[in-house]
Short mmCIF file of N, CA and C in Angstrom, two decimals:
data_model
loop_
_atom_site.label_atom_id
_atom_site.label_comp_id
_atom_site.label_asym_id
_atom_site.label_seq_id
_atom_site.Cartn_x
_atom_site.Cartn_y
_atom_site.Cartn_z
N MET G 1 0.93 -1.30 0.43
CA MET G 1 0.14 -0.02 -0.28
C MET G 1 1.00 1.41 0.26
N ILE G 2 0.71 2.73 -0.59
CA ILE G 2 1.61 3.42 -0.60
C ILE G 2 0.90 4.51 0.11
N LEU G 3 0.07 4.05 1.28
CA LEU G 3 -0.54 5.50 2.07
C LEU G 3 0.29 6.04 2.17
N LYS G 4 1.68 6.36 2.63
CA LYS G 4 2.91 7.48 3.09
C LYS G 4 3.21 7.60 1.74
N GLU G 5 3.65 7.50 0.86
CA GLU G 5 3.57 8.19 -0.31
C GLU G 5 2.73 9.75 -0.97
N ILE G 6 1.52 8.88 -0.62
CA ILE G 6 0.22 9.68 -1.42
C ILE G 6 -0.46 10.80 0.01
N ARG G 7 -0.05 10.53 1.30
CA ARG G 7 0.30 11.14 2.58
C ARG G 7 1.13 12.56 2.12
N LEU G 8 2.66 11.78 2.15
CA LEU G 8 3.63 12.87 2.08
C LEU G 8 3.21 14.32 0.60
N SER G 9 2.72 13.30 -0.52
CA SER G 9 2.39 14.32 -1.51
C SER G 9 1.37 15.39 -1.50
N ARG G 10 0.40 14.65 -0.16
CA ARG G 10 -0.99 15.76 -0.04
C ARG G 10 -0.31 16.65 1.41
N HIS G 11 1.10 16.66 1.37
CA HIS G 11 1.60 17.17 3.06
C HIS G 11 1.07 17.35 4.28
N LEU G 12 0.80 16.01 4.53
CA LEU G 12 0.14 15.98 5.82
C LEU G 12 0.61 15.07 6.75
N THR G 13 0.60 15.51 8.10
CA THR G 13 1.31 14.10 8.71
C THR G 13 0.34 13.25 8.86
N GLN G 14 0.74 12.24 9.97
CA GLN G 14 0.04 10.81 10.10
C GLN G 14 -1.20 11.66 11.26
N GLU G 15 -1.05 12.45 12.06
CA GLU G 15 -1.91 13.17 12.93
C GLU G 15 -2.76 13.58 12.06
N GLN G 16 -2.40 14.29 11.13
CA GLN G 16 -3.38 15.01 10.31
C GLN G 16 -4.33 13.99 9.49
N LEU G 17 -3.79 13.11 9.11
CA LEU G 17 -4.71 12.18 7.95
C LEU G 17 -5.40 11.23 8.90
N ALA G 18 -5.08 10.59 10.18
CA ALA G 18 -5.73 10.26 10.72
C ALA G 18 -7.02 11.18 11.20
N GLU G 19 -6.93 12.30 11.72
CA GLU G 19 -8.19 13.06 12.35
C GLU G 19 -9.16 13.61 11.17
N ILE G 20 -8.13 13.68 9.95
CA ILE G 20 -9.52 13.42 8.70
C ILE G 20 -10.25 12.58 7.89
N SER G 21 -9.23 11.12 8.27
CA SER G 21 -10.37 9.90 7.97
C SER G 21 -10.82 9.34 9.12
N GLY G 22 -10.88 9.71 10.46
CA GLY G 22 -11.58 9.41 12.21
C GLY G 22 -10.53 7.84 12.61
N LEU G 23 -9.78 7.94 11.86
CA LEU G 23 -8.98 6.64 12.43
C LEU G 23 -7.80 7.30 13.60
N SER G 24 -7.23 6.31 14.02
CA SER G 24 -6.10 6.96 15.33
C SER G 24 -4.65 6.80 14.37
N ALA G 25 -3.87 7.53 14.81
CA ALA G 25 -2.63 7.97 14.65
C ALA G 25 -1.95 6.81 14.29
N ARG G 26 -2.24 5.58 15.05
CA ARG G 26 -1.54 4.37 15.51
C ARG G 26 -1.89 3.59 14.56
N THR G 27 -3.23 3.67 13.78
CA THR G 27 -3.54 2.95 12.18
C THR G 27 -2.69 3.21 11.68
N ILE G 28 -2.79 4.58 11.49
CA ILE G 28 -1.93 4.86 10.02
C ILE G 28 -0.61 4.89 10.24
N GLN G 29 0.44 4.23 11.40
CA GLN G 29 1.45 3.92 11.26
C GLN G 29 1.29 2.52 11.39
N ARG G 30 0.79 2.32 11.73
CA ARG G 30 0.54 0.35 11.39
C ARG G 30 0.55 -0.09 9.53
N ILE G 31 -0.35 0.58 9.27
CA ILE G 31 -0.53 0.26 7.59
C ILE G 31 0.82 1.01 7.02
N GLU G 32 1.17 2.36 7.63
CA GLU G 32 2.33 2.39 6.85
C GLU G 32 3.19 1.99 6.68
N SER G 33 3.36 1.13 8.14
CA SER G 33 5.22 0.20 7.91
C SER G 33 4.84 -1.23 7.58
N GLY G 34 3.17 -1.21 6.98
CA GLY G 34 3.48 -2.37 6.26
C GLY G 34 2.20 -3.52 6.38
N GLN G 35 1.52 -3.16 7.80
CA GLN G 35 0.79 -4.08 8.42
C GLN G 35 -0.58 -4.27 7.44
N GLN G 36 -1.27 -5.24 7.18
CA GLN G 36 -2.69 -4.97 6.22
C GLN G 36 -3.75 -4.49 7.23
N ALA G 37 -4.62 -3.71 6.26
CA ALA G 37 -5.33 -2.72 6.62
C ALA G 37 -6.73 -3.37 6.44
N SER G 38 -7.62 -3.12 7.40
CA SER G 38 -8.66 -4.06 7.47
C SER G 38 -10.07 -3.02 6.00
N LEU G 39 -10.95 -3.93 5.33
CA LEU G 39 -11.61 -2.87 4.73
C LEU G 39 -12.28 -1.75 5.14
N GLU G 40 -12.78 -1.45 6.77
CA GLU G 40 -13.20 -0.42 6.98
C GLU G 40 -12.34 0.71 6.99
N SER G 41 -10.90 -0.03 7.16
CA SER G 41 -10.11 1.41 7.19
C SER G 41 -9.24 2.13 5.72
N GLN G 42 -9.65 1.12 5.10
CA GLN G 42 -9.29 1.50 3.66
C GLN G 42 -10.44 2.17 3.36
N LYS G 43 -11.33 1.84 3.16
CA LYS G 43 -12.64 3.16 3.04
C LYS G 43 -12.27 4.55 3.55
N CYS G 44 -12.65 4.26 5.03
CA CYS G 44 -11.82 5.39 5.81
C CYS G 44 -10.74 6.59 4.58
N LEU G 45 -9.65 6.16 4.67
CA LEU G 45 -8.62 6.31 3.84
C LEU G 45 -8.93 6.68 2.64
N ALA G 46 -9.72 5.96 2.03
CA ALA G 46 -9.97 6.66 0.52
C ALA G 46 -10.48 7.51 0.24
N ALA G 47 -11.75 7.84 1.10
CA ALA G 47 -12.66 8.51 1.35
C ALA G 47 -12.28 9.83 1.75
N ALA G 48 -11.12 10.11 2.73
CA ALA G 48 -10.62 11.03 3.55
C ALA G 48 -9.33 11.68 2.46
N LEU G 49 -8.90 10.65 1.40
CA LEU G 49 -7.85 11.08 0.63
C LEU G 49 -8.31 11.54 -1.03
N ASP G 50 -9.60 11.01 -0.97
CA ASP G 50 -10.36 11.00 -2.56
C ASP G 50 -9.98 10.14 -3.61
N LEU G 51 -9.96 9.33 -2.78
CA LEU G 51 -9.21 8.07 -3.77
C LEU G 51 -10.04 6.89 -3.92
N SER G 52 -9.66 5.89 -5.26
CA SER G 52 -10.69 4.55 -4.99
C SER G 52 -9.75 3.65 -3.76
N ILE G 53 -9.93 2.79 -3.42
CA ILE G 53 -9.46 1.85 -2.70
C ILE G 53 -8.44 0.89 -3.28
N ASP G 54 -8.54 0.89 -4.96
CA ASP G 54 -7.76 0.31 -5.67
C ASP G 54 -6.52 1.10 -5.92
N ASP G 55 -7.07 2.45 -5.84
CA ASP G 55 -5.37 3.06 -6.03
C ASP G 55 -4.87 3.55 -4.83
N LEU G 56 -5.38 3.23 -3.45
CA LEU G 56 -5.04 3.05 -2.06
C LEU G 56 -4.16 2.17 -1.96
N GLN G 57 -4.52 0.64 -2.83
CA GLN G 57 -3.42 -0.29 -2.68
C GLN G 57 -2.31 -0.51 -3.35
N GLN G 58 -2.09 -0.04 -4.24
CA GLN G 58 -1.18 0.09 -5.43
C GLN G 58 0.30 0.08 -4.43
N GLU G 59 1.20 -1.06 -5.34
CA GLU G 59 2.51 -0.75 -4.95
C GLU G 59 3.48 0.24 -5.00
N THR G 60 3.13 0.50 -6.48
CA THR G 60 4.14 1.70 -6.59
C THR G 60 3.25 3.40 -6.76
N PHE G 61 4.65 4.49 -6.20
CA PHE G 61 3.57 5.54 -6.52
C PHE G 61 4.04 6.55 -7.50
N ASP G 62 3.28 6.27 -8.99
CA ASP G 62 3.55 7.18 -10.12
C ASP G 62 2.96 8.22 -10.10
N MET G 63 3.97 9.44 -10.64
CA MET G 63 3.71 10.68 -10.50
C MET G 63 3.86 10.83 -11.68
N ASN G 64 2.60 11.54 -11.99
CA ASN G 64 2.68 11.70 -13.78
C ASN G 64 3.02 13.36 -13.84
N ARG G 65 3.63 13.35 -15.03
CA ARG G 65 3.69 15.20 -15.19
C ARG G 65 2.78 16.14 -15.54
N GLN G 66 1.76 15.36 -15.55
CA GLN G 66 0.41 16.47 -15.99
C GLN G 66 0.08 16.61 -14.59
N SER G 67 -0.03 16.18 -13.48
CA SER G 67 -0.16 15.82 -12.10
C SER G 67 -0.82 17.02 -11.80
N GLU G 68 -1.58 17.52 -10.75
CA GLU G 68 -1.75 18.94 -10.15
C GLU G 68 -0.57 19.78 -9.49
N GLN G 69 0.36 18.46 -9.01
CA GLN G 69 1.46 18.67 -7.71
C GLN G 69 2.54 19.58 -8.92
N TRP G 70 2.76 18.87 -10.62
CA TRP G 70 4.00 19.33 -11.32
C TRP G 70 3.15 20.78 -11.84
N ALA G 71 1.95 20.86 -12.30
CA ALA G 71 1.28 21.51 -12.92
C ALA G 71 1.69 22.96 -11.82
N GLN G 72 1.23 22.77 -10.72
CA GLN G 72 1.43 24.13 -9.85
C GLN G 72 2.92 24.10 -9.54
N LEU G 73 3.96 23.72 -9.74
CA LEU G 73 5.41 23.58 -9.46
C LEU G 73 5.62 24.95 -10.12
N PRO G 74 6.31 25.76 -9.58
CA PRO G 74 6.90 27.27 -10.27
C PRO G 74 7.80 27.07 -11.19
N LEU G 75 7.64 27.42 -12.27
CA LEU G 75 8.94 27.06 -13.21
C LEU G 75 10.37 27.24 -12.66
N PHE G 76 10.63 28.03 -12.13
CA PHE G 76 11.85 28.30 -11.12
C PHE G 76 12.51 26.51 -10.87
N LEU G 77 11.26 26.51 -9.57
CA LEU G 77 11.23 25.19 -9.29
C LEU G 77 11.94 23.89 -9.91
N LYS G 78 10.47 23.81 -11.52
CA LYS G 78 10.71 22.90 -11.95
C LYS G 78 12.48 22.65 -13.04
N ILE G 79 12.76 24.19 -13.59
CA ILE G 79 14.17 23.73 -13.98
C ILE G 79 15.19 23.41 -12.74
N TRP G 80 15.10 24.26 -12.04
CA TRP G 80 15.96 23.72 -10.69
C TRP G 80 15.91 21.95 -10.43
N PHE G 81 15.00 21.22 -10.23
CA PHE G 81 14.84 20.60 -10.43
C PHE G 81 15.64 19.48 -11.51
N MET G 82 15.13 19.64 -12.78
CA MET G 82 15.82 19.53 -13.78
C MET G 82 17.47 19.72 -14.37
N PHE G 83 17.61 20.62 -13.74
CA PHE G 83 18.99 21.08 -13.98
C PHE G 83 20.04 20.67 -12.79
N HIS G 84 19.57 20.27 -11.52
CA HIS G 84 20.26 19.63 -10.46
C HIS G 84 20.36 18.43 -10.92
N PHE G 85 18.91 17.70 -10.86
CA PHE G 85 19.62 16.05 -11.32
C PHE G 85 19.59 15.85 -12.84
N LEU G 86 19.67 16.68 -13.49
CA LEU G 86 19.83 16.16 -14.85
C LEU G 86 18.83 14.99 -15.44
N GLN G 87 17.31 15.10 -15.32
CA GLN G 87 16.73 14.62 -15.64
C GLN G 87 15.34 15.13 -15.43
N ALA G 88 14.44 15.10 -16.48
CA ALA G 88 13.47 15.78 -16.77
C ALA G 88 12.27 15.43 -15.88
N ARG G 89 12.46 13.73 -15.59
CA ARG G 89 11.24 13.71 -14.45
C ARG G 89 12.80 12.92 -13.22
N PRO G 90 12.87 14.06 -12.42
CA PRO G 90 13.26 13.94 -11.20
C PRO G 90 12.63 12.66 -10.32
N ARG G 91 13.76 11.67 -9.96
CA ARG G 91 13.19 10.41 -8.93
C ARG G 91 14.00 10.31 -7.47
N ARG G 92 13.08 10.32 -7.13
CA ARG G 92 13.16 10.43 -5.44
C ARG G 92 14.69 9.19 -4.98
N ASP G 93 14.86 8.43 -5.38
CA ASP G 93 16.06 7.43 -5.36
C ASP G 93 17.47 7.93 -5.69
N THR G 94 17.22 8.87 -6.80
CA THR G 94 18.00 9.83 -7.32
C THR G 94 19.01 10.90 -5.93
N ALA G 95 17.43 11.52 -5.73
CA ALA G 95 18.00 12.26 -4.75
C ALA G 95 18.16 11.71 -3.52
N LEU G 96 17.92 10.85 -3.19
CA LEU G 96 18.94 10.13 -2.20
C LEU G 96 20.12 9.60 -2.01
N ARG G 97 20.37 9.04 -3.49
CA ARG G 97 21.81 8.58 -3.89
C ARG G 97 22.59 9.68 -3.92
N ILE G 98 22.62 11.56 -4.58
CA ILE G 98 23.56 12.30 -4.74
C ILE G 98 24.01 12.55 -3.77
N PRO G 99 23.16 13.02 -2.56
CA PRO G 99 23.48 13.50 -1.42
C PRO G 99 24.56 12.69 -0.49
N CYS G 100 24.23 11.58 -0.28
CA CYS G 100 25.03 10.34 -0.01
C CYS G 100 26.71 10.44 0.22
N LEU G 101 26.59 10.22 -1.75
CA LEU G 101 27.75 10.53 -2.33
C LEU G 101 28.66 11.43 -2.28
N ALA G 102 27.98 12.62 -2.19
CA ALA G 102 28.50 14.16 -1.92
C ALA G 102 28.56 14.10 -0.66
N HIS G 103 28.24 13.57 0.69
CA HIS G 103 28.76 13.56 1.58
C HIS G 103 30.24 12.95 1.83
N ILE G 104 30.27 11.76 1.22
CA ILE G 104 31.12 10.39 1.24
C ILE G 104 32.25 11.34 0.97
N ALA G 105 31.94 11.89 -0.29
CA ALA G 105 33.77 12.67 -0.96
C ALA G 105 33.93 13.88 -0.44
N GLY G 106 32.62 14.72 0.22
CA GLY G 106 33.43 15.61 0.95
C GLY G 106 34.16 15.26 2.25
N PHE G 107 33.92 13.78 3.03
CA PHE G 107 34.71 13.80 4.09
C PHE G 107 36.33 13.28 3.99
N LEU G 108 35.86 12.59 2.37
CA LEU G 108 37.26 11.98 2.09
C LEU G 108 37.99 13.10 1.68
N PHE G 109 38.00 13.76 0.88
CA PHE G 109 38.67 15.52 0.38
C PHE G 109 38.85 15.81 1.68
N CYS G 110 37.69 16.12 2.75
CA CYS G 110 38.63 16.97 3.99
C CYS G 110 39.19 16.51 4.78
N LEU G 111 39.88 14.83 4.75
CA LEU G 111 40.64 14.41 5.17
C LEU G 111 41.51 14.25 4.57
N LEU G 112 41.79 14.57 3.24
CA LEU G 112 42.81 14.81 2.36
C LEU G 112 43.70 15.95 2.93
N GLY G 113 42.82 17.24 3.26
CA GLY G 113 42.92 18.45 3.35
C GLY G 113 44.28 18.33 4.04
N PHE G 114 44.23 17.11 4.91
CA PHE G 114 45.72 17.51 6.50
C PHE G 114 47.03 17.43 5.61
N TRP G 115 46.65 16.76 4.26
CA TRP G 115 48.25 16.85 3.66
C TRP G 115 48.11 17.72 2.53
N HIS G 116 46.90 18.21 2.33
CA HIS G 116 46.95 19.10 0.52
C HIS G 116 45.57 19.72 0.53
N GLU G 117 45.86 21.47 0.68
CA GLU G 117 44.73 22.50 1.03
C GLU G 117 44.16 22.59 0.39
N ALA G 118 43.98 21.92 -0.75
CA ALA G 118 43.42 22.04 -2.11
C ALA G 118 41.91 21.27 -1.55
N ALA G 119 42.43 20.48 -1.65
CA ALA G 119 41.60 18.76 -1.30
C ALA G 119 40.66 19.12 -0.20
N LEU G 120 41.01 20.11 0.84
CA LEU G 120 40.15 20.75 1.87
C LEU G 120 39.34 21.53 1.01
N ALA G 121 39.32 22.71 0.63
CA ALA G 121 38.65 23.63 -0.24
C ALA G 121 37.62 22.69 -1.04
N GLY G 122 38.07 21.40 -1.92
CA GLY G 122 36.94 20.66 -2.96
C GLY G 122 36.08 20.10 -1.68
N GLY G 123 36.45 19.25 -0.43
CA GLY G 123 36.02 18.71 0.59
C GLY G 123 34.78 19.64 1.04
N LEU G 124 35.07 20.45 1.32
CA LEU G 124 34.16 21.87 1.84
C LEU G 124 32.98 22.02 0.29
N ILE G 125 33.58 22.05 -0.53
CA ILE G 125 32.40 22.46 -1.54
C ILE G 125 31.59 21.11 -1.82
N MET G 126 32.65 19.86 -1.64
CA MET G 126 31.25 18.71 -1.96
C MET G 126 30.44 18.45 -0.69
N LEU G 127 30.87 18.92 0.54
CA LEU G 127 29.77 18.94 1.58
C LEU G 127 28.38 20.36 1.97
N ALA G 128 29.13 21.68 0.72
CA ALA G 128 27.90 22.60 0.55
C ALA G 128 26.87 21.64 -0.20
N THR G 129 28.01 20.88 -1.21
CA THR G 129 26.78 20.41 -2.59
C THR G 129 25.82 19.45 -2.04
N ALA G 130 26.63 18.42 -1.12
CA ALA G 130 25.49 17.54 -0.27
C ALA G 130 24.53 18.40 0.23
N TYR G 131 24.60 19.43 0.95
CA TYR G 131 23.47 20.28 1.74
C TYR G 131 22.53 20.79 0.66
N LEU G 132 23.11 21.12 -0.14
CA LEU G 132 22.33 21.66 -1.50
C LEU G 132 21.23 20.10 -1.80
N PHE G 133 21.41 19.34 -2.32
CA PHE G 133 20.83 18.51 -2.88
C PHE G 133 19.65 17.86 -1.88
N GLN G 134 20.23 17.85 -0.20
CA GLN G 134 19.30 17.60 0.52
C GLN G 134 18.32 18.72 0.70
N LEU G 135 18.99 19.81 0.55
CA LEU G 135 17.54 20.90 0.42
C LEU G 135 16.50 20.55 -0.89
N LEU G 136 17.01 20.09 -1.81
CA LEU G 136 16.18 19.57 -3.53
C LEU G 136 15.09 18.78 -2.92
N ARG G 137 16.03 17.41 -2.51
CA ARG G 137 15.14 16.55 -1.58
C ARG G 137 14.06 16.85 -0.54
N TRP G 138 13.94 18.34 -0.02
CA TRP G 138 12.91 18.08 1.16
C TRP G 138 11.95 18.78 0.44
N GLN G 139 12.48 19.55 -0.88
CA GLN G 139 11.39 20.31 -1.85
C GLN G 139 10.93 19.63 -2.58
N GLY G 140 11.40 19.07 -2.94
CA GLY G 140 10.81 17.52 -3.93
C GLY G 140 9.56 17.07 -2.92
N ASP G 141 10.28 16.58 -1.81
CA ASP G 141 9.05 15.97 -1.00
C ASP G 141 7.70 16.84 -0.59
N ARG G 142 8.49 18.02 -0.49
CA ARG G 142 7.30 19.20 -0.35
C ARG G 142 6.30 19.26 -1.58
N TYR G 143 6.69 19.27 -2.34
CA TYR G 143 5.48 19.68 -3.59
C TYR G 143 5.04 18.38 -4.22
N GLY G 144 5.86 17.14 -3.66
CA GLY G 144 5.32 15.68 -3.92
C GLY G 144 5.46 15.63 -5.77
N ILE G 145 6.57 15.63 -6.54
CA ILE G 145 6.88 15.65 -7.54
C ILE G 145 7.90 14.77 -8.24
N TRP G 146 7.96 13.62 -7.44
CA TRP G 146 8.67 12.65 -8.02
C TRP G 146 8.08 11.72 -9.04
N TYR G 147 9.60 11.57 -9.77
CA TYR G 147 8.64 10.79 -11.08
C TYR G 147 9.36 9.07 -10.07
N GLU G 148 8.38 7.74 -10.34
CA GLU G 148 8.53 6.62 -9.84
C GLU G 148 8.19 6.14 -11.34
N ALA G 149 9.33 5.17 -12.15
CA ALA G 149 8.83 4.65 -13.14
C ALA G 149 7.99 2.97 -12.77
N PRO G 150 7.39 3.01 -13.47
CA PRO G 150 6.53 1.50 -13.26
C PRO G 150 7.58 0.48 -13.51
N GLU G 151 7.25 -0.96 -12.70
CA GLU G 151 8.27 -1.80 -12.97
C GLU G 151 8.02 -2.82 -13.89
#
């Protein structure tokens, strides 16, 4: 079930979704952690999120480029994502991988900075880049624009 992805794309906390759906926050947590939801809980969630139960039971979350979230995104943010991820369809797994690699490379270059001053400068730049991509990932989650390719 893709409840967590849908909830995040709608900018809702678990507590807010629980309040809207009439379920407990603990029930939302259990469903998001992978436990099977009862049919009654599925109906409450589907009604609260304005989805069908079939949509709620999908295994992957497909973000359509023509979706409301993407259409509402300001042009400069669309360009920002395409430029930094070098993809017309930014993917969340890429957004997770890039900061991790930049942190590792930045840390290693900072260690090399003990022997070579230029490596320290490069390491600091890589660490700054890692935090820039963390900001991009946060914005992507906030606006719910990630594209997940069908398997």
